């Protein structure tokens, strides 16, 4: 085992060197970096203090003041260069994501691709920060909207998408004229150092960007609090649990700061009588077992129509039994490790509760790879008699609760009867069912799909969800507006001063 460990550790150091991270940044300090692949410590990193955080935010604010006056298409050039750096570093950064988050190779690479995609999107956006021109009721007047940068944007990200979520926020924030301070998860510090180094390369090639345009805050929740409570931080975009959001949201609201919250998900699928079952099977397998169930968008609940239940669910069980679980660095397994023991324990706890509620479990056991501190688990499929706890809560692990339904209205109601509202999908070839699912009385989630799973969204759409998911939107569509402030401008080019609403106020 020690040779496996030292292999991973050595490879990590080699990757970090190639990505431009100096060894002094990860060879001593009070924060430990682990790999869930072997469960071993692979680096130690110095933590920032609250004083450092205040200085970093001050410096970012100075950078913002300069950056906001740089023309947006020129700001886009920085992101274009960053996209080039990411393309060149894709294999290394993807591998580092696999090492630090335990993702299988194609998902590690896919995450970096998501960064590249958002860079392309943001470059185009840098020439499209449009405002409206609006008809006015007054003669000789023009009314328009102007979009301005906001200030320092704080990004708080989670371990499970350690690089892509930062990139969604940073690419948009920077083309919109903001500076960025990032507090990554304590479980994914090395990928954060790597992203910072790659952006530094792009900044160097760019030439004249202000110093401290983008920084990383390394540490525990105190660093997150430093961002949340600092008046110079205009917006905090936070990804994590609903519990975290319940703390962050009100604190930001108290000082009238903006927030983009992307919190828990309890995403469901509905398999209707007319569904293409082969397609549904593949989509559900990826949605529920992919990334070892550690996506915000992971499918966690499944409703199957009673007329096909006995045909479809055994096929799903078979897929659960045969899915390969293994070391993502040395095998072609489809499911890698859980992030840590805490996560494995939470999974077992939920399975125990489900069993007590009449759940019938397939899988869910620990897979022994001879690595004491690594937590590999067979994904669990649990047939539930009813949607009781723990089905109604998010457990960040590969558990799919399956329930039978008979009536479409009833299943829509059950679908929406949980706190979270991130992603959802329906499998049907029936147009009425599909359209009703997407209608106002259908899915109440931020993402609603037909004949594809709940996870794996493209960057072009706005990403986020309703209710306890927090309501924020990141990534594509017009999510950029969340990173800017809108000014309504009215210009009078007449020689008179007509007042709106016909008000008269004539002084002598
Ligand atoms: C997350 O899990 O926080 O839609 C983000 C998806 C990915 C993003 C997930 N594009 O699954």
Short mmCIF file of C-alpha atoms and ligand atoms in Angstrom, two decimals:
data_model
loop_
_atom_site.label_atom_id
_atom_site.label_comp_id
_atom_site.label_asym_id
_atom_site.label_seq_id
_atom_site.Cartn_x
_atom_site.Cartn_y
_atom_site.Cartn_z
CA UNK A 1 0.00 0.00 0.00
CA UNK A 2 2.78 2.42 0.82
CA UNK A 3 4.12 2.04 -2.71
CA UNK A 4 0.68 2.94 -4.12
CA UNK A 5 0.65 5.97 -1.86
CA UNK A 6 4.07 7.16 -2.78
CA UNK A 7 3.18 6.64 -6.45
CA UNK A 8 0.17 8.92 -6.14
CA UNK A 9 2.14 11.42 -4.11
CA UNK A 10 4.98 11.45 -6.62
CA UNK A 11 2.62 11.75 -9.55
CA UNK A 12 0.76 14.60 -7.82
CA UNK A 13 4.02 16.49 -7.32
CA UNK A 14 4.98 15.95 -10.96
CA UNK A 15 1.62 17.21 -12.18
CA UNK A 16 1.72 20.25 -9.91
CA UNK A 17 5.18 21.11 -11.16
CA UNK A 18 4.05 20.89 -14.78
CA UNK A 19 1.04 23.07 -13.97
CA UNK A 20 3.32 25.71 -12.47
CA UNK A 21 2.61 25.21 -8.75
CA UNK A 22 5.82 25.67 -6.76
CA UNK A 23 6.52 22.88 -4.26
CA UNK A 24 6.85 25.40 -1.41
CA UNK A 25 3.08 25.90 -1.69
CA UNK A 26 2.28 22.31 -0.76
CA UNK A 27 5.20 20.85 1.17
CA UNK A 28 4.47 22.16 4.65
CA UNK A 29 1.65 23.78 6.53
CA UNK A 30 -1.33 23.11 8.73
CA UNK A 31 -3.83 21.94 6.11
CA UNK A 32 -3.67 18.36 4.91
CA UNK A 33 -4.51 17.28 1.38
CA UNK A 34 -5.69 13.69 0.97
CA UNK A 35 -6.55 11.56 -1.99
CA UNK A 36 -9.74 9.54 -1.61
CA UNK A 37 -8.24 7.07 -4.08
CA UNK A 38 -5.92 5.59 -1.43
CA UNK A 39 -7.00 7.62 1.59
CA UNK A 40 -3.46 8.85 2.11
CA UNK A 41 -2.13 12.31 2.80
CA UNK A 42 -0.44 13.66 -0.32
CA UNK A 43 0.47 17.23 0.67
CA UNK A 44 0.42 19.84 3.40
CA UNK A 45 -0.51 23.41 2.70
CA UNK A 46 -0.24 26.58 4.77
CA UNK A 47 -3.60 28.06 5.75
CA UNK A 48 -4.40 31.73 5.48
CA UNK A 49 -5.42 33.65 8.58
CA UNK A 50 -8.32 36.05 8.97
CA UNK A 51 -5.80 38.91 8.63
CA UNK A 52 -4.54 37.50 5.35
CA UNK A 53 -8.13 37.24 4.16
CA UNK A 54 -8.80 40.90 4.89
CA UNK A 55 -5.61 41.90 3.04
CA UNK A 56 -6.44 39.69 0.06
CA UNK A 57 -9.94 41.16 -0.19
CA UNK A 58 -8.55 44.71 0.07
CA UNK A 59 -6.11 43.97 -2.74
CA UNK A 60 -8.88 42.42 -4.84
CA UNK A 61 -10.95 45.55 -4.37
CA UNK A 62 -8.10 47.72 -5.64
CA UNK A 63 -7.77 45.39 -8.65
CA UNK A 64 -11.51 45.68 -9.31
CA UNK A 65 -11.33 49.47 -9.49
CA UNK A 66 -8.81 49.24 -12.32
CA UNK A 67 -10.29 46.21 -14.11
CA UNK A 68 -13.80 47.68 -14.32
CA UNK A 69 -12.50 50.37 -16.70
CA UNK A 70 -10.86 47.87 -19.08
CA UNK A 71 -13.15 47.38 -22.13
CA UNK A 72 -15.10 44.14 -21.81
CA UNK A 73 -13.81 42.58 -25.07
CA UNK A 74 -10.27 43.15 -23.81
CA UNK A 75 -11.26 41.46 -20.55
CA UNK A 76 -12.52 38.62 -22.71
CA UNK A 77 -9.02 38.27 -24.15
CA UNK A 78 -7.78 37.20 -20.70
CA UNK A 79 -10.38 34.44 -20.60
CA UNK A 80 -9.49 33.42 -24.15
CA UNK A 81 -5.89 32.97 -23.04
CA UNK A 82 -7.02 31.11 -19.94
CA UNK A 83 -9.02 28.74 -22.15
CA UNK A 84 -5.83 28.09 -24.14
CA UNK A 85 -3.93 27.27 -20.95
CA UNK A 86 -6.70 24.90 -19.91
CA UNK A 87 -6.63 23.14 -23.28
CA UNK A 88 -2.89 22.64 -22.97
CA UNK A 89 -3.18 21.43 -19.37
CA UNK A 90 -6.34 19.36 -19.76
CA UNK A 91 -4.77 15.93 -19.20
CA UNK A 92 -2.80 17.01 -16.14
CA UNK A 93 -5.58 18.99 -14.52
CA UNK A 94 -8.12 16.24 -15.24
CA UNK A 95 -5.80 13.70 -13.65
CA UNK A 96 -5.36 15.94 -10.60
CA UNK A 97 -9.16 16.16 -10.28
CA UNK A 98 -9.24 12.35 -10.33
CA UNK A 99 -6.56 12.21 -7.65
CA UNK A 100 -8.16 14.79 -5.39
CA UNK A 101 -11.88 14.13 -5.92
CA UNK A 102 -11.68 10.45 -6.90
CA UNK A 103 -13.39 10.93 -10.28
CA UNK A 104 -12.93 8.37 -13.03
CA UNK A 105 -10.68 9.51 -15.88
CA UNK A 106 -13.38 10.59 -18.33
CA UNK A 107 -15.20 12.56 -15.63
CA UNK A 108 -11.98 14.26 -14.46
CA UNK A 109 -11.31 15.28 -18.06
CA UNK A 110 -14.97 16.18 -18.53
CA UNK A 111 -14.76 18.60 -15.66
CA UNK A 112 -11.84 20.41 -17.29
CA UNK A 113 -13.77 20.42 -20.57
CA UNK A 114 -16.56 22.19 -18.71
CA UNK A 115 -14.01 24.89 -17.76
CA UNK A 116 -12.89 25.23 -21.36
CA UNK A 117 -16.50 25.49 -22.52
CA UNK A 118 -17.34 28.26 -20.07
CA UNK A 119 -14.22 30.14 -21.18
CA UNK A 120 -15.42 30.00 -24.79
CA UNK A 121 -18.86 31.14 -23.68
CA UNK A 122 -17.42 34.01 -21.63
CA UNK A 123 -15.19 35.20 -24.47
CA UNK A 124 -18.25 35.57 -26.69
CA UNK A 125 -20.15 37.14 -23.84
CA UNK A 126 -17.46 39.78 -23.45
CA UNK A 127 -18.85 41.32 -26.66
CA UNK A 128 -22.49 40.80 -25.70
CA UNK A 129 -23.07 42.47 -22.34
CA UNK A 130 -26.15 44.06 -23.83
CA UNK A 131 -28.61 46.41 -22.21
CA UNK A 132 -32.05 47.29 -23.57
CA UNK A 133 -33.18 50.53 -25.13
CA UNK A 134 -36.68 51.23 -23.85
CA UNK A 135 -39.43 53.40 -25.34
CA UNK A 136 -40.06 56.46 -23.18
CA UNK A 137 -43.32 58.34 -22.69
CA UNK A 138 -41.55 61.69 -22.97
CA UNK A 139 -40.69 63.42 -26.24
CA UNK A 140 -37.01 64.00 -26.92
CA UNK A 141 -35.92 61.42 -24.38
CA UNK A 142 -34.12 58.15 -24.55
CA UNK A 143 -34.14 55.43 -21.91
CA UNK A 144 -31.64 52.60 -21.73
CA UNK A 145 -30.04 50.07 -19.45
CA UNK A 146 -26.33 49.92 -18.75
CA UNK A 147 -24.64 46.99 -17.08
CA UNK A 148 -21.71 47.70 -14.81
CA UNK A 149 -19.27 45.51 -12.88
CA UNK A 150 -20.24 44.77 -9.28
CA UNK A 151 -17.00 44.59 -7.30
CA UNK A 152 -15.17 41.74 -5.58
CA UNK A 153 -16.90 38.42 -6.25
CA UNK A 154 -16.38 35.76 -3.57
CA UNK A 155 -16.60 32.15 -4.72
CA UNK A 156 -17.12 29.32 -2.25
CA UNK A 157 -16.90 25.92 -3.92
CA UNK A 158 -17.34 22.29 -2.94
CA UNK A 159 -15.02 19.29 -3.32
CA UNK A 160 -17.15 17.44 -5.86
CA UNK A 161 -16.65 19.89 -8.73
CA UNK A 162 -13.40 21.35 -7.46
CA UNK A 163 -12.46 23.25 -10.62
CA UNK A 164 -15.48 23.67 -12.93
CA UNK A 165 -17.70 25.58 -10.51
CA UNK A 166 -14.92 28.07 -9.80
CA UNK A 167 -14.39 28.45 -13.55
CA UNK A 168 -18.11 29.11 -14.23
CA UNK A 169 -18.02 31.90 -11.70
CA UNK A 170 -14.59 33.27 -12.47
CA UNK A 171 -14.85 33.35 -16.27
CA UNK A 172 -18.13 35.25 -16.03
CA UNK A 173 -17.08 37.49 -13.14
CA UNK A 174 -13.87 38.54 -14.90
CA UNK A 175 -15.41 39.38 -18.29
CA UNK A 176 -18.08 41.31 -16.39
CA UNK A 177 -15.30 43.45 -14.88
CA UNK A 178 -15.11 42.06 -11.36
CA UNK A 179 -12.23 40.67 -9.36
CA UNK A 180 -12.49 37.26 -7.70
CA UNK A 181 -11.52 35.77 -4.34
CA UNK A 182 -12.01 32.02 -4.14
CA UNK A 183 -12.42 29.87 -1.06
CA UNK A 184 -12.19 26.27 -2.30
CA UNK A 185 -13.25 23.28 -0.24
CA UNK A 186 -10.68 22.12 2.31
CA UNK A 187 -10.91 18.76 0.53
CA UNK A 188 -9.72 20.11 -2.82
CA UNK A 189 -6.85 22.49 -2.18
CA UNK A 190 -4.38 21.15 -4.72
CA UNK A 191 -6.70 21.58 -7.69
CA UNK A 192 -7.33 25.13 -6.44
CA UNK A 193 -3.59 25.86 -6.42
CA UNK A 194 -3.36 24.41 -9.93
CA UNK A 195 -6.21 26.59 -11.26
CA UNK A 196 -4.62 29.64 -9.71
CA UNK A 197 -1.29 28.83 -11.36
CA UNK A 198 -2.93 28.31 -14.77
CA UNK A 199 -4.77 31.60 -14.53
CA UNK A 200 -1.47 33.23 -13.53
CA UNK A 201 0.03 31.94 -16.81
CA UNK A 202 -2.82 33.51 -18.77
CA UNK A 203 -2.43 36.77 -16.83
CA UNK A 204 1.27 36.85 -17.63
CA UNK A 205 0.60 36.46 -21.34
CA UNK A 206 -2.19 39.06 -21.13
CA UNK A 207 0.34 41.57 -19.85
CA UNK A 208 -1.31 44.57 -18.25
CA UNK A 209 -4.03 43.22 -15.96
CA UNK A 210 -4.08 44.63 -12.43
CA UNK A 211 -2.35 42.60 -9.73
CA UNK A 212 -4.54 40.46 -7.43
CA UNK A 213 -7.38 40.17 -9.92
CA UNK A 214 -7.98 36.63 -8.78
CA UNK A 215 -6.86 35.07 -5.49
CA UNK A 216 -7.36 31.94 -3.46
CA UNK A 217 -8.15 31.83 0.25
CA UNK A 218 -6.99 28.57 1.79
CA UNK A 219 -8.46 27.45 5.07
CA UNK A 220 -11.53 26.32 6.91
CA UNK A 221 -14.92 27.97 7.34
CA UNK A 222 -13.31 31.07 8.84
CA UNK A 223 -12.15 31.91 5.31
CA UNK A 224 -15.70 31.53 4.02
CA UNK A 225 -16.92 33.81 6.79
CA UNK A 226 -14.26 36.36 5.88
CA UNK A 227 -15.80 36.57 2.40
CA UNK A 228 -19.38 36.57 3.64
CA UNK A 229 -18.90 39.32 6.20
CA UNK A 230 -16.53 41.65 4.35
CA UNK A 231 -18.31 44.78 3.04
CA UNK A 232 -15.92 44.93 0.08
CA UNK A 233 -17.27 41.65 -1.28
CA UNK A 234 -20.28 42.59 -3.39
CA UNK A 235 -21.43 39.09 -4.31
CA UNK A 236 -20.80 35.65 -2.87
CA UNK A 237 -21.49 32.69 -5.11
CA UNK A 238 -21.61 29.65 -2.84
CA UNK A 239 -21.96 25.99 -3.74
CA UNK A 240 -22.51 23.43 -1.00
CA UNK A 241 -25.10 22.01 1.34
CA UNK A 242 -28.44 23.59 2.19
CA UNK A 243 -27.18 23.78 5.77
CA UNK A 244 -24.27 25.93 4.64
CA UNK A 245 -26.65 28.09 2.60
CA UNK A 246 -28.86 28.68 5.62
CA UNK A 247 -25.87 30.29 7.33
CA UNK A 248 -24.42 32.14 4.38
CA UNK A 249 -27.69 33.48 2.89
CA UNK A 250 -28.99 35.45 5.89
CA UNK A 251 -25.53 36.85 6.69
CA UNK A 252 -25.21 38.22 3.19
CA UNK A 253 -28.78 39.52 3.23
CA UNK A 254 -28.07 41.33 6.48
CA UNK A 255 -25.53 43.55 4.77
CA UNK A 256 -27.55 43.63 1.50
CA UNK A 257 -24.84 41.82 -0.41
CA UNK A 258 -25.77 39.73 -3.41
CA UNK A 259 -25.70 35.97 -3.29
CA UNK A 260 -25.85 33.16 -5.81
CA UNK A 261 -26.64 30.01 -3.86
CA UNK A 262 -26.31 26.56 -5.40
CA UNK A 263 -27.20 24.22 -2.55
CA UNK A 264 -28.55 20.71 -2.09
CA UNK A 265 -30.40 18.64 -4.64
CA UNK A 266 -32.76 15.69 -4.27
CA UNK A 267 -33.23 15.06 -7.94
CA UNK A 268 -35.78 12.64 -9.28
CA UNK A 269 -36.62 10.79 -12.47
CA UNK A 270 -39.99 9.47 -13.62
CA UNK A 271 -40.17 6.43 -15.91
CA UNK A 272 -43.52 6.40 -17.72
CA UNK A 273 -45.23 3.45 -19.43
CA UNK A 274 -44.15 4.57 -22.93
CA UNK A 275 -40.48 5.19 -21.99
CA UNK A 276 -37.65 3.91 -24.15
CA UNK A 277 -36.46 1.61 -21.42
CA UNK A 278 -32.96 0.98 -22.80
CA UNK A 279 -32.35 4.69 -22.95
CA UNK A 280 -33.83 5.29 -19.51
CA UNK A 281 -31.65 2.56 -18.05
CA UNK A 282 -28.43 4.11 -19.32
CA UNK A 283 -29.47 7.61 -18.31
CA UNK A 284 -30.45 6.53 -14.81
CA UNK A 285 -27.26 4.48 -14.37
CA UNK A 286 -25.08 7.50 -15.16
CA UNK A 287 -27.29 9.93 -13.28
CA UNK A 288 -27.46 7.86 -10.11
CA UNK A 289 -24.14 5.98 -9.99
CA UNK A 290 -21.84 8.32 -11.93
CA UNK A 291 -19.33 10.35 -9.91
CA UNK A 292 -20.12 7.88 -7.09
CA UNK A 293 -23.35 9.78 -6.48
CA UNK A 294 -21.44 12.91 -5.54
CA UNK A 295 -22.93 15.46 -7.94
CA UNK A 296 -25.44 18.08 -6.87
CA UNK A 297 -27.38 16.81 -9.87
CA UNK A 298 -27.13 13.10 -9.00
CA UNK A 299 -30.42 11.24 -9.41
CA UNK A 300 -31.52 10.23 -5.94
CA UNK A 301 -35.21 9.31 -6.41
CA UNK A 302 -36.91 7.33 -9.14
CA UNK A 303 -40.62 6.81 -9.77
CA UNK A 304 -41.47 3.91 -12.09
CA UNK A 305 -44.97 3.29 -13.44
CA UNK A 306 -46.59 0.16 -12.02
CA UNK A 307 -47.23 -1.28 -15.49
CA UNK A 308 -43.49 -1.58 -16.24
CA UNK A 309 -42.06 -1.74 -12.71
CA UNK A 310 -41.52 -5.50 -12.61
CA UNK A 311 -39.85 -5.42 -15.99
CA UNK A 312 -37.69 -2.33 -15.53
CA UNK A 313 -36.51 -2.46 -11.93
CA UNK A 314 -34.85 -5.91 -12.18
CA UNK A 315 -32.84 -4.60 -15.15
CA UNK A 316 -31.75 -1.68 -13.04
CA UNK A 317 -30.84 -4.00 -10.17
CA UNK A 318 -28.70 -6.01 -12.56
CA UNK A 319 -26.87 -2.86 -13.62
CA UNK A 320 -26.26 -2.03 -9.97
CA UNK A 321 -24.91 -5.49 -9.28
CA UNK A 322 -22.56 -5.49 -12.25
CA UNK A 323 -21.23 -1.90 -12.16
CA UNK A 324 -17.47 -1.82 -11.67
CA UNK A 325 -16.22 -0.02 -8.58
CA UNK A 326 -12.51 0.58 -8.34
CA UNK A 327 -9.43 2.74 -8.26
CA UNK A 328 -10.06 5.49 -10.84
CA UNK A 329 -6.31 5.95 -11.44
CA UNK A 330 -5.41 2.38 -12.25
CA UNK A 331 -8.59 0.80 -13.57
CA UNK A 332 -11.41 1.47 -15.99
CA UNK A 333 -13.99 1.25 -13.21
CA UNK A 334 -17.11 3.37 -13.65
CA UNK A 335 -17.42 4.23 -9.96
CA UNK A 336 -14.57 5.59 -7.88
CA UNK A 337 -14.32 6.21 -4.14
CA UNK A 338 -16.43 8.33 -1.84
CA UNK A 339 -14.59 11.41 -0.68
CA UNK A 340 -14.01 10.20 2.91
CA UNK A 341 -15.14 8.08 5.85
CA UNK A 342 -17.71 10.64 6.92
CA UNK A 343 -19.38 10.31 3.56
CA UNK A 344 -19.36 6.50 3.70
CA UNK A 345 -20.80 6.58 7.24
CA UNK A 346 -23.57 8.95 6.13
CA UNK A 347 -24.41 6.55 3.31
CA UNK A 348 -24.62 3.58 5.71
CA UNK A 349 -26.72 5.61 8.13
CA UNK A 350 -29.25 6.47 5.42
CA UNK A 351 -29.40 2.87 4.23
CA UNK A 352 -30.10 1.72 7.77
CA UNK A 353 -32.92 4.26 8.09
CA UNK A 354 -34.34 3.23 4.71
CA UNK A 355 -34.32 -0.42 5.73
CA UNK A 356 -36.20 0.45 8.90
CA UNK A 357 -38.82 2.14 6.69
CA UNK A 358 -39.30 -1.03 4.67
CA UNK A 359 -36.62 -0.37 2.02
CA UNK A 360 -35.24 -3.33 0.04
CA UNK A 361 -31.57 -2.72 -0.69
CA UNK A 362 -29.39 -3.89 -3.59
CA UNK A 363 -25.68 -3.02 -3.11
CA UNK A 364 -24.50 -0.33 -0.72
CA UNK A 365 -21.71 -2.40 0.82
CA UNK A 366 -18.09 -1.33 1.15
CA UNK A 367 -15.82 -2.64 -1.59
CA UNK A 368 -12.55 -3.83 -0.17
CA UNK A 369 -9.57 -2.79 -2.28
CA UNK A 370 -7.15 -3.45 0.58
CA UNK A 371 -6.93 0.27 1.34
CA UNK A 372 -7.87 0.88 4.94
CA UNK A 373 -8.51 4.60 4.62
CA UNK A 374 -10.17 4.68 1.21
CA UNK A 375 -13.94 4.29 1.03
CA UNK A 376 -15.24 2.52 -2.04
CA UNK A 377 -18.89 1.51 -1.98
CA UNK A 378 -21.14 -0.41 -4.29
CA UNK A 379 -23.91 2.02 -5.35
CA UNK A 380 -27.19 1.23 -3.61
CA UNK A 381 -30.60 0.85 -5.18
CA UNK A 382 -33.35 0.87 -2.58
CA UNK A 383 -36.94 -0.09 -3.37
CA UNK A 384 -39.09 1.98 -1.04
CA UNK A 385 -42.75 1.43 -0.23
CA UNK A 386 -43.27 5.19 0.24
CA UNK A 387 -41.47 8.51 -0.01
CA UNK A 388 -40.58 8.77 3.67
CA UNK A 389 -37.34 9.94 5.29
CA UNK A 390 -34.52 9.38 4.30
CA UNK A 391 -35.84 9.61 0.72
CA UNK A 392 -36.86 13.20 1.29
CA UNK A 393 -33.32 14.21 2.33
CA UNK A 394 -30.14 14.48 0.31
CA UNK A 395 -27.42 12.00 1.23
CA UNK A 396 -24.34 12.86 -0.79
CA UNK A 397 -23.62 9.27 -1.83
CA UNK A 398 -24.76 6.81 -4.51
CA UNK A 399 -28.18 5.82 -3.21
CA UNK A 400 -31.15 5.67 -5.56
CA UNK A 401 -34.58 5.24 -3.94
CA UNK A 402 -37.06 3.60 -6.29
CA UNK A 403 -40.82 3.91 -5.87
CA UNK A 404 -43.83 2.64 -7.82
CA UNK A 405 -46.47 5.05 -9.11
CA UNK A 406 -49.83 4.60 -10.78
CA UNK A 407 -51.27 8.06 -11.40
CA UNK A 408 -49.51 10.88 -13.29
CA UNK A 409 -50.97 13.75 -11.22
CA UNK A 410 -49.97 11.95 -8.07
CA UNK A 411 -46.41 11.33 -9.24
CA UNK A 412 -45.99 15.01 -10.16
CA UNK A 413 -47.03 15.90 -6.64
CA UNK A 414 -44.64 13.39 -5.07
CA UNK A 415 -41.88 14.53 -7.39
CA UNK A 416 -42.15 18.06 -5.99
CA UNK A 417 -42.72 17.06 -2.37
CA UNK A 418 -39.13 17.53 -1.20
CA UNK A 419 -37.22 20.57 0.01
CA UNK A 420 -34.66 20.78 -2.80
CA UNK A 421 -35.45 21.86 -6.36
CA UNK A 422 -32.35 21.45 -8.51
CA UNK A 423 -32.77 18.92 -11.33
CA UNK A 424 -35.38 16.52 -12.64
CA UNK A 425 -36.17 14.29 -15.56
CA UNK A 426 -38.96 12.33 -17.18
CA UNK A 427 -38.65 9.36 -19.49
CA UNK A 428 -41.63 9.19 -21.81
CA UNK A 429 -42.54 9.13 -25.49
CA UNK A 430 -45.93 10.59 -24.65
CA UNK A 431 -46.04 14.26 -25.64
CA UNK A 432 -48.71 15.16 -23.11
CA UNK A 433 -46.71 13.75 -20.21
CA UNK A 434 -43.49 15.39 -21.38
CA UNK A 435 -45.09 18.80 -21.82
CA UNK A 436 -46.99 18.63 -18.56
CA UNK A 437 -43.75 17.81 -16.76
CA UNK A 438 -42.19 20.97 -18.23
CA UNK A 439 -45.28 23.12 -17.60
CA UNK A 440 -46.14 25.37 -14.65
CA UNK A 441 -47.83 22.47 -12.87
CA UNK A 442 -44.93 20.11 -13.58
CA UNK A 443 -41.41 19.88 -12.18
CA UNK A 444 -40.62 22.71 -9.75
CA UNK A 445 -36.87 22.43 -10.35
CA UNK A 446 -34.38 24.80 -11.99
CA UNK A 447 -33.53 22.02 -14.45
CA UNK A 448 -36.22 19.82 -16.02
CA UNK A 449 -35.25 17.31 -18.70
CA UNK A 450 -37.02 14.92 -21.05
CA UNK A 451 -35.42 11.59 -21.96
CA UNK A 452 -32.05 12.44 -20.44
CA UNK A 453 -30.89 12.12 -16.84
CA UNK A 454 -30.69 14.74 -14.14
CA UNK A 455 -26.92 15.28 -14.23
CA UNK A 456 -24.36 16.38 -16.78
CA UNK A 457 -25.82 19.76 -17.74
CA UNK A 458 -24.09 21.76 -20.48
CA UNK A 459 -22.63 25.15 -19.60
CA UNK A 460 -24.81 27.02 -22.15
CA UNK A 461 -27.90 26.89 -19.94
CA UNK A 462 -28.37 28.68 -16.62
CA UNK A 463 -27.48 26.24 -13.84
CA UNK A 464 -29.16 26.21 -10.44
CA UNK A 465 -32.36 25.40 -8.66
CA UNK A 466 -35.33 26.53 -6.63
CA UNK A 467 -36.55 26.19 -3.03
CA UNK A 468 -33.85 24.83 -0.71
CA UNK A 469 -31.41 24.69 -3.62
CA UNK A 470 -31.13 28.43 -3.08
CA UNK A 471 -32.47 30.05 -6.27
CA UNK A 472 -29.11 31.10 -7.72
CA UNK A 473 -28.12 30.71 -11.37
CA UNK A 474 -24.60 30.26 -12.67
CA UNK A 475 -22.99 29.42 -16.00
CA UNK A 476 -24.82 30.10 -19.28
CA UNK A 477 -27.89 31.90 -20.64
CA UNK A 478 -28.21 35.31 -18.92
CA UNK A 479 -26.70 34.18 -15.60
CA UNK A 480 -24.04 36.86 -16.25
CA UNK A 481 -26.54 39.46 -15.10
CA UNK A 482 -26.07 38.17 -11.56
CA UNK A 483 -22.45 39.34 -11.73
CA UNK A 484 -23.27 42.91 -12.78
CA UNK A 485 -25.36 45.81 -11.61
CA UNK A 486 -27.99 47.39 -13.82
CA UNK A 487 -28.38 51.13 -14.21
CA UNK A 488 -31.45 52.60 -15.89
CA UNK A 489 -30.48 55.77 -17.72
CA UNK A 490 -32.87 58.40 -19.05
CA UNK A 491 -31.40 61.05 -21.32
CA UNK A 492 -33.26 64.25 -22.23
CA UNK A 493 -32.15 65.64 -25.58
CA UNK A 494 -35.11 68.03 -25.92
CA UNK A 495 -35.24 71.67 -24.89
CA UNK A 496 -38.11 71.11 -22.46
CA UNK A 497 -38.45 69.25 -19.19
CA UNK A 498 -41.63 67.19 -19.36
CA UNK A 499 -42.22 65.19 -16.20
CA UNK A 500 -43.30 61.59 -16.32
CA UNK A 501 -46.88 60.63 -15.50
CA UNK A 502 -47.97 64.11 -16.66
CA UNK A 503 -46.97 65.72 -13.36
CA UNK A 504 -46.58 69.50 -13.52
CA UNK A 505 -44.23 71.36 -11.25
CA UNK A 506 -43.66 74.81 -12.75
CA UNK A 507 -41.60 77.23 -10.73
CA UNK A 508 -41.62 81.00 -11.47
C1 LIG B 1 -22.31 20.19 -9.05
O1 LIG B 1 -22.47 19.01 -8.78
O2 LIG B 1 -22.09 21.04 -8.16
O3 LIG B 1 -24.78 19.15 -14.37
C2 LIG B 1 -22.23 20.71 -10.43
C3 LIG B 1 -23.80 18.58 -13.89
C4 LIG B 1 -22.46 19.27 -13.96
C5 LIG B 1 -22.30 20.24 -12.86
C6 LIG B 1 -22.57 19.70 -11.49
N1 LIG B 1 -22.36 19.96 -15.22
O4 LIG B 1 -23.86 17.47 -13.39
#
